[in-house]
Short mmCIF file of N, CA and C in Angstrom, two decimals:
data_model
loop_
_atom_site.label_atom_id
_atom_site.label_comp_id
_atom_site.label_asym_id
_atom_site.label_seq_id
_atom_site.Cartn_x
_atom_site.Cartn_y
_atom_site.Cartn_z
N MET A 1 18.81 46.85 98.27
CA MET A 1 18.89 45.98 97.12
C MET A 1 20.25 45.27 97.13
N ARG A 2 20.20 43.97 96.93
CA ARG A 2 21.43 43.18 96.95
C ARG A 2 22.25 43.41 95.68
N ARG A 3 23.52 43.06 95.75
CA ARG A 3 24.45 43.30 94.64
C ARG A 3 24.01 42.60 93.35
N ILE A 4 23.58 41.35 93.42
CA ILE A 4 23.18 40.61 92.22
C ILE A 4 21.97 41.28 91.57
N GLU A 5 21.06 41.81 92.37
CA GLU A 5 19.90 42.51 91.83
C GLU A 5 20.31 43.83 91.18
N GLN A 6 21.29 44.50 91.77
CA GLN A 6 21.80 45.74 91.18
C GLN A 6 22.46 45.46 89.83
N VAL A 7 23.26 44.41 89.77
CA VAL A 7 23.91 44.04 88.51
C VAL A 7 22.86 43.67 87.47
N SER A 8 21.86 42.90 87.88
CA SER A 8 20.79 42.50 86.98
C SER A 8 20.04 43.73 86.46
N ALA A 9 19.72 44.65 87.33
CA ALA A 9 19.00 45.86 86.93
C ALA A 9 19.84 46.71 85.98
N GLY A 10 21.12 46.83 86.26
CA GLY A 10 22.01 47.60 85.38
C GLY A 10 22.13 46.96 84.00
N LEU A 11 22.31 45.66 83.97
CA LEU A 11 22.37 44.95 82.69
C LEU A 11 21.07 45.09 81.93
N ASP A 12 19.95 45.05 82.65
CA ASP A 12 18.65 45.20 82.01
C ASP A 12 18.52 46.56 81.35
N ARG A 13 18.96 47.61 82.03
CA ARG A 13 18.89 48.96 81.45
C ARG A 13 19.73 49.05 80.18
N VAL A 14 20.94 48.49 80.22
CA VAL A 14 21.82 48.52 79.05
C VAL A 14 21.22 47.70 77.90
N CYS A 15 20.76 46.50 78.19
CA CYS A 15 20.18 45.64 77.15
C CYS A 15 18.94 46.26 76.54
N LEU A 16 18.09 46.86 77.37
CA LEU A 16 16.88 47.50 76.86
C LEU A 16 17.22 48.69 75.97
N ALA A 17 18.19 49.50 76.39
CA ALA A 17 18.60 50.64 75.57
C ALA A 17 19.18 50.18 74.23
N LEU A 18 20.01 49.14 74.26
CA LEU A 18 20.60 48.62 73.01
C LEU A 18 19.53 47.99 72.12
N ALA A 19 18.58 47.28 72.71
CA ALA A 19 17.50 46.68 71.92
C ALA A 19 16.66 47.76 71.26
N LYS A 20 16.35 48.82 72.00
CA LYS A 20 15.58 49.93 71.43
C LYS A 20 16.37 50.61 70.31
N ALA A 21 17.66 50.85 70.55
CA ALA A 21 18.50 51.47 69.53
C ALA A 21 18.56 50.58 68.29
N GLY A 22 18.64 49.28 68.49
CA GLY A 22 18.66 48.35 67.36
C GLY A 22 17.38 48.41 66.56
N LEU A 23 16.23 48.49 67.23
CA LEU A 23 14.95 48.58 66.53
C LEU A 23 14.84 49.88 65.74
N ILE A 24 15.31 50.96 66.33
CA ILE A 24 15.32 52.24 65.61
C ILE A 24 16.27 52.14 64.42
N GLY A 25 17.42 51.50 64.63
CA GLY A 25 18.38 51.29 63.54
C GLY A 25 17.79 50.49 62.40
N ILE A 26 17.02 49.45 62.73
CA ILE A 26 16.36 48.65 61.69
C ILE A 26 15.44 49.54 60.86
N ALA A 27 14.63 50.33 61.53
CA ALA A 27 13.68 51.20 60.83
C ALA A 27 14.42 52.19 59.91
N VAL A 28 15.48 52.79 60.42
CA VAL A 28 16.26 53.76 59.63
C VAL A 28 16.89 53.09 58.41
N VAL A 29 17.49 51.93 58.62
CA VAL A 29 18.17 51.23 57.53
C VAL A 29 17.16 50.78 56.47
N ILE A 30 16.01 50.28 56.89
CA ILE A 30 14.99 49.85 55.94
C ILE A 30 14.44 51.06 55.17
N LEU A 31 14.21 52.16 55.87
CA LEU A 31 13.75 53.37 55.17
C LEU A 31 14.80 53.85 54.17
N LEU A 32 16.05 53.78 54.53
CA LEU A 32 17.13 54.14 53.61
C LEU A 32 17.13 53.22 52.39
N GLN A 33 16.93 51.94 52.63
CA GLN A 33 16.89 50.99 51.53
C GLN A 33 15.71 51.26 50.59
N VAL A 34 14.55 51.51 51.16
CA VAL A 34 13.36 51.78 50.35
C VAL A 34 13.56 53.08 49.56
N GLY A 35 14.07 54.10 50.23
CA GLY A 35 14.32 55.38 49.55
C GLY A 35 15.32 55.24 48.41
N ALA A 36 16.38 54.49 48.65
CA ALA A 36 17.40 54.31 47.61
C ALA A 36 16.86 53.45 46.47
N ARG A 37 16.07 52.46 46.80
CA ARG A 37 15.54 51.55 45.76
C ARG A 37 14.53 52.26 44.86
N TYR A 38 13.57 52.95 45.46
CA TYR A 38 12.49 53.55 44.67
C TYR A 38 12.74 55.01 44.32
N GLY A 39 13.52 55.70 45.12
CA GLY A 39 13.80 57.10 44.83
C GLY A 39 14.96 57.28 43.86
N MET A 40 16.03 56.53 44.08
CA MET A 40 17.23 56.68 43.23
C MET A 40 17.42 55.50 42.29
N ARG A 41 16.57 54.49 42.44
CA ARG A 41 16.65 53.26 41.64
C ARG A 41 18.03 52.59 41.74
N SER A 42 18.64 52.77 42.89
CA SER A 42 19.97 52.18 43.12
C SER A 42 20.09 51.78 44.59
N PRO A 43 19.55 50.60 44.95
CA PRO A 43 19.59 50.20 46.37
C PRO A 43 21.01 49.89 46.83
N TYR A 44 21.23 50.16 48.09
CA TYR A 44 22.51 49.84 48.69
C TYR A 44 22.59 48.34 48.94
N ALA A 45 23.77 47.77 48.80
CA ALA A 45 23.94 46.33 48.98
C ALA A 45 23.98 45.93 50.45
N TRP A 46 24.33 46.82 51.33
CA TRP A 46 24.57 46.46 52.72
C TRP A 46 23.37 46.63 53.63
N THR A 47 22.31 47.30 53.18
CA THR A 47 21.22 47.64 54.09
C THR A 47 20.46 46.42 54.59
N GLU A 48 20.21 45.45 53.71
CA GLU A 48 19.47 44.26 54.14
C GLU A 48 20.26 43.47 55.17
N GLU A 49 21.56 43.35 54.95
CA GLU A 49 22.42 42.63 55.89
C GLU A 49 22.48 43.35 57.25
N MET A 50 22.61 44.66 57.22
CA MET A 50 22.66 45.44 58.46
C MET A 50 21.35 45.29 59.23
N ALA A 51 20.22 45.36 58.54
CA ALA A 51 18.92 45.20 59.20
C ALA A 51 18.81 43.82 59.83
N ARG A 52 19.30 42.81 59.15
CA ARG A 52 19.23 41.43 59.68
C ARG A 52 20.07 41.31 60.95
N TYR A 53 21.28 41.85 60.95
CA TYR A 53 22.13 41.75 62.14
C TYR A 53 21.57 42.57 63.29
N LEU A 54 21.01 43.73 62.99
CA LEU A 54 20.37 44.53 64.04
C LEU A 54 19.16 43.79 64.62
N MET A 55 18.44 43.07 63.77
CA MET A 55 17.29 42.30 64.24
C MET A 55 17.73 41.20 65.21
N VAL A 56 18.81 40.51 64.86
CA VAL A 56 19.31 39.44 65.73
C VAL A 56 19.73 40.02 67.08
N TRP A 57 20.54 41.07 67.06
CA TRP A 57 20.99 41.68 68.31
C TRP A 57 19.81 42.22 69.12
N SER A 58 18.89 42.94 68.47
CA SER A 58 17.75 43.51 69.19
C SER A 58 16.87 42.42 69.79
N GLY A 59 16.62 41.38 69.01
CA GLY A 59 15.78 40.29 69.49
C GLY A 59 16.36 39.57 70.68
N LEU A 60 17.64 39.24 70.61
CA LEU A 60 18.26 38.51 71.72
C LEU A 60 18.43 39.39 72.96
N LEU A 61 18.81 40.64 72.77
CA LEU A 61 18.92 41.53 73.94
C LEU A 61 17.54 41.82 74.53
N GLY A 62 16.53 41.92 73.67
CA GLY A 62 15.16 42.08 74.16
C GLY A 62 14.68 40.86 74.92
N ALA A 63 15.15 39.68 74.51
CA ALA A 63 14.78 38.45 75.23
C ALA A 63 15.30 38.46 76.66
N THR A 64 16.48 39.05 76.87
CA THR A 64 17.00 39.13 78.24
C THR A 64 16.11 40.02 79.09
N CYS A 65 15.60 41.10 78.49
CA CYS A 65 14.71 42.01 79.22
C CYS A 65 13.39 41.32 79.55
N ALA A 66 12.87 40.55 78.60
CA ALA A 66 11.63 39.82 78.84
C ALA A 66 11.82 38.79 79.95
N PHE A 67 12.96 38.11 79.96
CA PHE A 67 13.24 37.13 81.00
C PHE A 67 13.28 37.80 82.37
N ARG A 68 13.94 38.94 82.45
CA ARG A 68 14.03 39.64 83.75
C ARG A 68 12.67 40.03 84.28
N ARG A 69 11.75 40.35 83.37
CA ARG A 69 10.41 40.76 83.78
C ARG A 69 9.47 39.57 84.02
N GLY A 70 9.99 38.36 83.88
CA GLY A 70 9.19 37.17 84.13
C GLY A 70 8.20 36.86 83.02
N LEU A 71 8.51 37.26 81.80
CA LEU A 71 7.60 37.02 80.68
C LEU A 71 7.93 35.73 79.93
N ASP A 72 8.78 34.92 80.51
CA ASP A 72 9.15 33.64 79.92
C ASP A 72 8.11 32.58 80.30
N PRO A 73 8.02 31.51 79.52
CA PRO A 73 7.08 30.43 79.88
C PRO A 73 7.47 29.81 81.22
N VAL A 74 6.47 29.36 81.95
CA VAL A 74 6.74 28.76 83.25
C VAL A 74 6.41 27.28 83.24
N ILE A 75 7.11 26.56 84.07
CA ILE A 75 6.85 25.13 84.24
C ILE A 75 5.91 24.94 85.43
N VAL A 76 6.18 25.69 86.50
CA VAL A 76 5.34 25.64 87.70
C VAL A 76 4.90 27.07 88.00
N ALA A 77 3.62 27.35 87.84
CA ALA A 77 3.09 28.69 88.09
C ALA A 77 2.91 28.92 89.58
N VAL A 78 3.22 30.14 90.01
CA VAL A 78 3.01 30.51 91.41
C VAL A 78 2.25 31.82 91.46
N THR A 79 1.55 32.00 92.55
CA THR A 79 0.84 33.25 92.83
C THR A 79 1.29 33.71 94.21
N PRO A 80 0.95 34.93 94.60
CA PRO A 80 1.31 35.36 95.96
C PRO A 80 0.73 34.44 97.04
N ALA A 81 -0.37 33.75 96.72
CA ALA A 81 -1.00 32.87 97.71
C ALA A 81 -0.37 31.46 97.72
N SER A 82 0.52 31.18 96.79
CA SER A 82 1.14 29.85 96.73
C SER A 82 1.99 29.59 97.96
N GLY A 83 2.07 28.33 98.35
CA GLY A 83 2.87 27.96 99.50
C GLY A 83 4.36 28.03 99.22
N ARG A 84 5.13 27.99 100.28
CA ARG A 84 6.58 28.09 100.17
C ARG A 84 7.15 26.94 99.35
N GLY A 85 6.62 25.73 99.52
CA GLY A 85 7.11 24.57 98.78
C GLY A 85 6.92 24.74 97.27
N ARG A 86 5.76 25.24 96.89
CA ARG A 86 5.49 25.46 95.46
C ARG A 86 6.42 26.53 94.90
N LYS A 87 6.66 27.59 95.66
CA LYS A 87 7.57 28.64 95.20
C LYS A 87 9.00 28.11 95.06
N MET A 88 9.41 27.26 95.99
CA MET A 88 10.75 26.68 95.90
C MET A 88 10.85 25.74 94.69
N LEU A 89 9.79 24.98 94.45
CA LEU A 89 9.77 24.09 93.28
C LEU A 89 9.83 24.91 91.99
N ALA A 90 9.11 26.01 91.93
CA ALA A 90 9.12 26.88 90.75
C ALA A 90 10.52 27.44 90.51
N ARG A 91 11.19 27.85 91.57
CA ARG A 91 12.56 28.36 91.43
C ARG A 91 13.51 27.28 90.97
N ALA A 92 13.37 26.09 91.53
CA ALA A 92 14.24 24.97 91.13
C ALA A 92 14.02 24.61 89.67
N MET A 93 12.78 24.59 89.23
CA MET A 93 12.48 24.27 87.83
C MET A 93 12.99 25.36 86.90
N LEU A 94 12.92 26.61 87.34
CA LEU A 94 13.45 27.71 86.54
C LEU A 94 14.95 27.55 86.34
N VAL A 95 15.66 27.29 87.43
CA VAL A 95 17.11 27.11 87.34
C VAL A 95 17.45 25.92 86.44
N LEU A 96 16.75 24.83 86.62
CA LEU A 96 17.00 23.64 85.82
C LEU A 96 16.76 23.90 84.34
N ALA A 97 15.64 24.54 84.00
CA ALA A 97 15.32 24.83 82.60
C ALA A 97 16.35 25.78 81.98
N VAL A 98 16.71 26.83 82.70
CA VAL A 98 17.69 27.79 82.18
C VAL A 98 19.05 27.11 82.00
N ALA A 99 19.46 26.31 82.99
CA ALA A 99 20.75 25.63 82.90
C ALA A 99 20.79 24.63 81.75
N ILE A 100 19.72 23.86 81.59
CA ILE A 100 19.69 22.86 80.51
C ILE A 100 19.77 23.53 79.15
N PHE A 101 19.14 24.67 79.00
CA PHE A 101 19.13 25.33 77.70
C PHE A 101 20.39 26.18 77.48
N LEU A 102 20.76 27.00 78.45
CA LEU A 102 21.80 27.99 78.21
C LEU A 102 23.23 27.50 78.39
N LEU A 103 23.47 26.61 79.33
CA LEU A 103 24.85 26.18 79.56
C LEU A 103 25.48 25.49 78.34
N PRO A 104 24.77 24.60 77.64
CA PRO A 104 25.38 24.05 76.42
C PRO A 104 25.60 25.10 75.34
N VAL A 105 24.67 26.03 75.19
CA VAL A 105 24.83 27.09 74.19
C VAL A 105 26.05 27.94 74.53
N LEU A 106 26.19 28.30 75.79
CA LEU A 106 27.34 29.09 76.23
C LEU A 106 28.63 28.31 76.04
N HIS A 107 28.62 27.03 76.39
CA HIS A 107 29.81 26.19 76.25
C HIS A 107 30.26 26.12 74.79
N TYR A 108 29.33 25.81 73.89
CA TYR A 108 29.70 25.64 72.49
C TYR A 108 29.90 26.97 71.77
N SER A 109 29.54 28.08 72.40
CA SER A 109 29.91 29.38 71.84
C SER A 109 31.42 29.59 71.96
N VAL A 110 31.99 29.05 73.01
CA VAL A 110 33.42 29.23 73.26
C VAL A 110 34.22 27.99 72.86
N PHE A 111 33.74 26.82 73.21
CA PHE A 111 34.50 25.59 72.98
C PHE A 111 33.80 24.72 71.94
N GLY A 112 34.62 23.98 71.21
CA GLY A 112 34.10 22.97 70.30
C GLY A 112 34.27 21.60 70.92
N PRO A 113 34.13 20.55 70.12
CA PRO A 113 34.34 19.19 70.64
C PRO A 113 35.72 19.05 71.27
N GLY A 114 35.79 18.32 72.36
CA GLY A 114 37.06 18.10 73.05
C GLY A 114 37.60 19.35 73.73
N TRP A 115 36.72 20.29 74.07
CA TRP A 115 37.11 21.54 74.74
C TRP A 115 38.12 22.34 73.90
N ASN A 116 38.04 22.22 72.60
CA ASN A 116 38.95 22.90 71.69
C ASN A 116 38.37 24.27 71.34
N ILE A 117 39.05 25.32 71.79
CA ILE A 117 38.58 26.69 71.53
C ILE A 117 38.54 26.99 70.04
N GLU A 118 39.47 26.44 69.31
CA GLU A 118 39.53 26.71 67.87
C GLU A 118 38.35 26.12 67.11
N ARG A 119 37.61 25.23 67.71
CA ARG A 119 36.43 24.66 67.07
C ARG A 119 35.13 25.23 67.62
N GLY A 120 35.26 26.22 68.52
CA GLY A 120 34.09 26.88 69.08
C GLY A 120 33.45 27.84 68.09
N PHE A 121 32.21 28.17 68.33
CA PHE A 121 31.42 29.02 67.44
C PHE A 121 32.08 30.38 67.21
N LEU A 122 32.50 31.05 68.26
CA LEU A 122 33.09 32.38 68.11
C LEU A 122 34.42 32.34 67.38
N TRP A 123 35.24 31.37 67.69
CA TRP A 123 36.55 31.28 67.04
C TRP A 123 36.38 31.04 65.53
N ARG A 124 35.46 30.15 65.18
CA ARG A 124 35.22 29.88 63.76
C ARG A 124 34.67 31.12 63.07
N GLY A 125 33.88 31.91 63.80
CA GLY A 125 33.35 33.15 63.23
C GLY A 125 34.40 34.20 62.98
N MET A 126 35.50 34.15 63.75
CA MET A 126 36.57 35.14 63.56
C MET A 126 37.25 35.00 62.21
N GLY A 127 37.15 33.84 61.60
CA GLY A 127 37.78 33.62 60.30
C GLY A 127 36.89 33.97 59.13
N ARG A 128 35.68 34.49 59.40
CA ARG A 128 34.74 34.80 58.33
C ARG A 128 34.30 36.26 58.42
N THR A 129 34.00 36.83 57.27
CA THR A 129 33.45 38.18 57.24
C THR A 129 32.12 38.16 56.49
N SER A 130 31.26 39.10 56.84
CA SER A 130 29.96 39.17 56.17
C SER A 130 30.16 39.74 54.76
N PRO A 131 29.38 39.26 53.80
CA PRO A 131 29.61 39.68 52.42
C PRO A 131 29.30 41.15 52.13
N GLY A 132 28.25 41.70 52.71
CA GLY A 132 27.86 43.07 52.39
C GLY A 132 28.59 44.13 53.18
N LEU A 133 28.80 43.89 54.44
CA LEU A 133 29.40 44.89 55.33
C LEU A 133 30.87 44.64 55.62
N GLY A 134 31.32 43.42 55.41
CA GLY A 134 32.70 43.09 55.74
C GLY A 134 32.94 42.98 57.23
N LEU A 135 31.87 42.77 58.02
CA LEU A 135 32.00 42.62 59.47
C LEU A 135 32.55 41.24 59.80
N ASN A 136 33.34 41.20 60.85
CA ASN A 136 33.80 39.92 61.37
C ASN A 136 32.59 39.21 61.97
N MET A 137 32.36 37.98 61.56
CA MET A 137 31.17 37.25 62.00
C MET A 137 31.20 36.91 63.50
N ALA A 138 32.37 36.93 64.11
CA ALA A 138 32.43 36.74 65.55
C ALA A 138 31.75 37.91 66.27
N LEU A 139 31.85 39.10 65.70
CA LEU A 139 31.18 40.27 66.26
C LEU A 139 29.67 40.10 66.18
N VAL A 140 29.20 39.61 65.07
CA VAL A 140 27.77 39.38 64.90
C VAL A 140 27.29 38.28 65.85
N GLY A 141 28.04 37.19 65.96
CA GLY A 141 27.65 36.06 66.79
C GLY A 141 27.91 36.25 68.28
N ALA A 142 28.62 37.30 68.65
CA ALA A 142 28.96 37.53 70.07
C ALA A 142 27.72 37.76 70.93
N VAL A 143 26.61 38.14 70.30
CA VAL A 143 25.38 38.37 71.07
C VAL A 143 24.87 37.08 71.71
N ILE A 144 25.21 35.93 71.15
CA ILE A 144 24.70 34.66 71.70
C ILE A 144 25.27 34.40 73.09
N PRO A 145 26.60 34.38 73.29
CA PRO A 145 27.08 34.19 74.66
C PRO A 145 26.76 35.36 75.58
N ILE A 146 26.68 36.56 75.04
CA ILE A 146 26.30 37.71 75.87
C ILE A 146 24.88 37.51 76.41
N THR A 147 23.98 37.09 75.55
CA THR A 147 22.60 36.83 75.97
C THR A 147 22.55 35.75 77.04
N CYS A 148 23.30 34.68 76.82
CA CYS A 148 23.33 33.58 77.81
C CYS A 148 23.81 34.08 79.17
N LEU A 149 24.89 34.84 79.19
CA LEU A 149 25.43 35.33 80.45
C LEU A 149 24.46 36.27 81.15
N VAL A 150 23.84 37.16 80.40
CA VAL A 150 22.89 38.10 81.01
C VAL A 150 21.69 37.35 81.58
N ILE A 151 21.16 36.38 80.85
CA ILE A 151 20.02 35.62 81.37
C ILE A 151 20.42 34.82 82.60
N LEU A 152 21.62 34.27 82.63
CA LEU A 152 22.08 33.56 83.83
C LEU A 152 22.15 34.49 85.03
N ILE A 153 22.60 35.71 84.82
CA ILE A 153 22.65 36.69 85.91
C ILE A 153 21.24 37.06 86.36
N HIS A 154 20.34 37.30 85.39
CA HIS A 154 18.94 37.59 85.74
C HIS A 154 18.32 36.41 86.50
N CYS A 155 18.64 35.20 86.09
CA CYS A 155 18.10 34.01 86.76
C CYS A 155 18.60 33.95 88.21
N ALA A 156 19.88 34.23 88.39
CA ALA A 156 20.43 34.23 89.76
C ALA A 156 19.72 35.28 90.62
N ALA A 157 19.44 36.44 90.05
CA ALA A 157 18.74 37.49 90.80
C ALA A 157 17.31 37.07 91.12
N ARG A 158 16.64 36.44 90.15
CA ARG A 158 15.25 35.99 90.39
C ARG A 158 15.18 34.90 91.44
N VAL A 159 16.12 33.97 91.40
CA VAL A 159 16.08 32.81 92.28
C VAL A 159 16.51 33.15 93.70
N THR A 160 17.48 34.04 93.84
CA THR A 160 17.97 34.37 95.17
C THR A 160 17.22 35.55 95.78
N GLY A 161 16.32 36.14 95.00
CA GLY A 161 15.56 37.29 95.50
C GLY A 161 14.53 36.89 96.52
N PRO A 162 13.83 37.87 97.06
CA PRO A 162 12.79 37.58 98.05
C PRO A 162 11.65 36.79 97.42
N VAL A 163 10.88 36.14 98.25
CA VAL A 163 9.77 35.31 97.78
C VAL A 163 8.78 36.13 96.98
N ALA A 164 8.62 37.41 97.33
CA ALA A 164 7.68 38.27 96.60
C ALA A 164 8.12 38.48 95.16
N HIS A 165 9.41 38.20 94.87
CA HIS A 165 9.92 38.41 93.52
C HIS A 165 9.58 37.24 92.60
N ALA A 166 8.95 36.23 93.15
CA ALA A 166 8.59 35.06 92.33
C ALA A 166 7.54 35.45 91.31
N ARG A 167 7.49 34.71 90.24
CA ARG A 167 6.55 34.99 89.14
C ARG A 167 5.12 35.04 89.67
N GLY A 168 4.39 36.01 89.19
CA GLY A 168 3.01 36.15 89.61
C GLY A 168 2.83 37.22 90.68
N ALA A 169 3.91 37.57 91.34
CA ALA A 169 3.84 38.61 92.35
C ALA A 169 4.32 39.93 91.76
N ALA A 170 3.87 41.01 92.30
CA ALA A 170 4.30 42.32 91.81
C ALA A 170 5.75 42.55 92.19
N GLU A 171 6.47 43.18 91.24
CA GLU A 171 7.88 43.48 91.52
C GLU A 171 7.99 44.80 92.22
#
């Protein structure tokens, strides 16, 4: 197994574990909220916010796992019987689609207009805190560039992998 595939597999294991933990966390927090609301008639103020942030993190980290498994929409479908040209076209379209979508998101997560870091999404989030938990919003929003980087690594592993690794073929 090549190094990029090893890195992709390792990141996938971590993202999947964190996504699962986040889903379990959502269930626990919601159960706590329901219990406090109807059992003690005194709901906690932070539970809804915590569940929302866990949902965002779990969803985006889960999306990286889905991408690695080839569960993303395709522009050019391939099968094991597809010719080499079609497989190369599918890989090129995958790279193009991922780059068009993720590179601007990654760029504006860090930089704002005029390459100004202070106007970037994360920097602006560092100056804000969430109302219920008091979390720094940059911590909450950090999942966006993390997701972009992980998907870019998965894309590199998919594109540079063997032809059998193309969508439609067994992994």
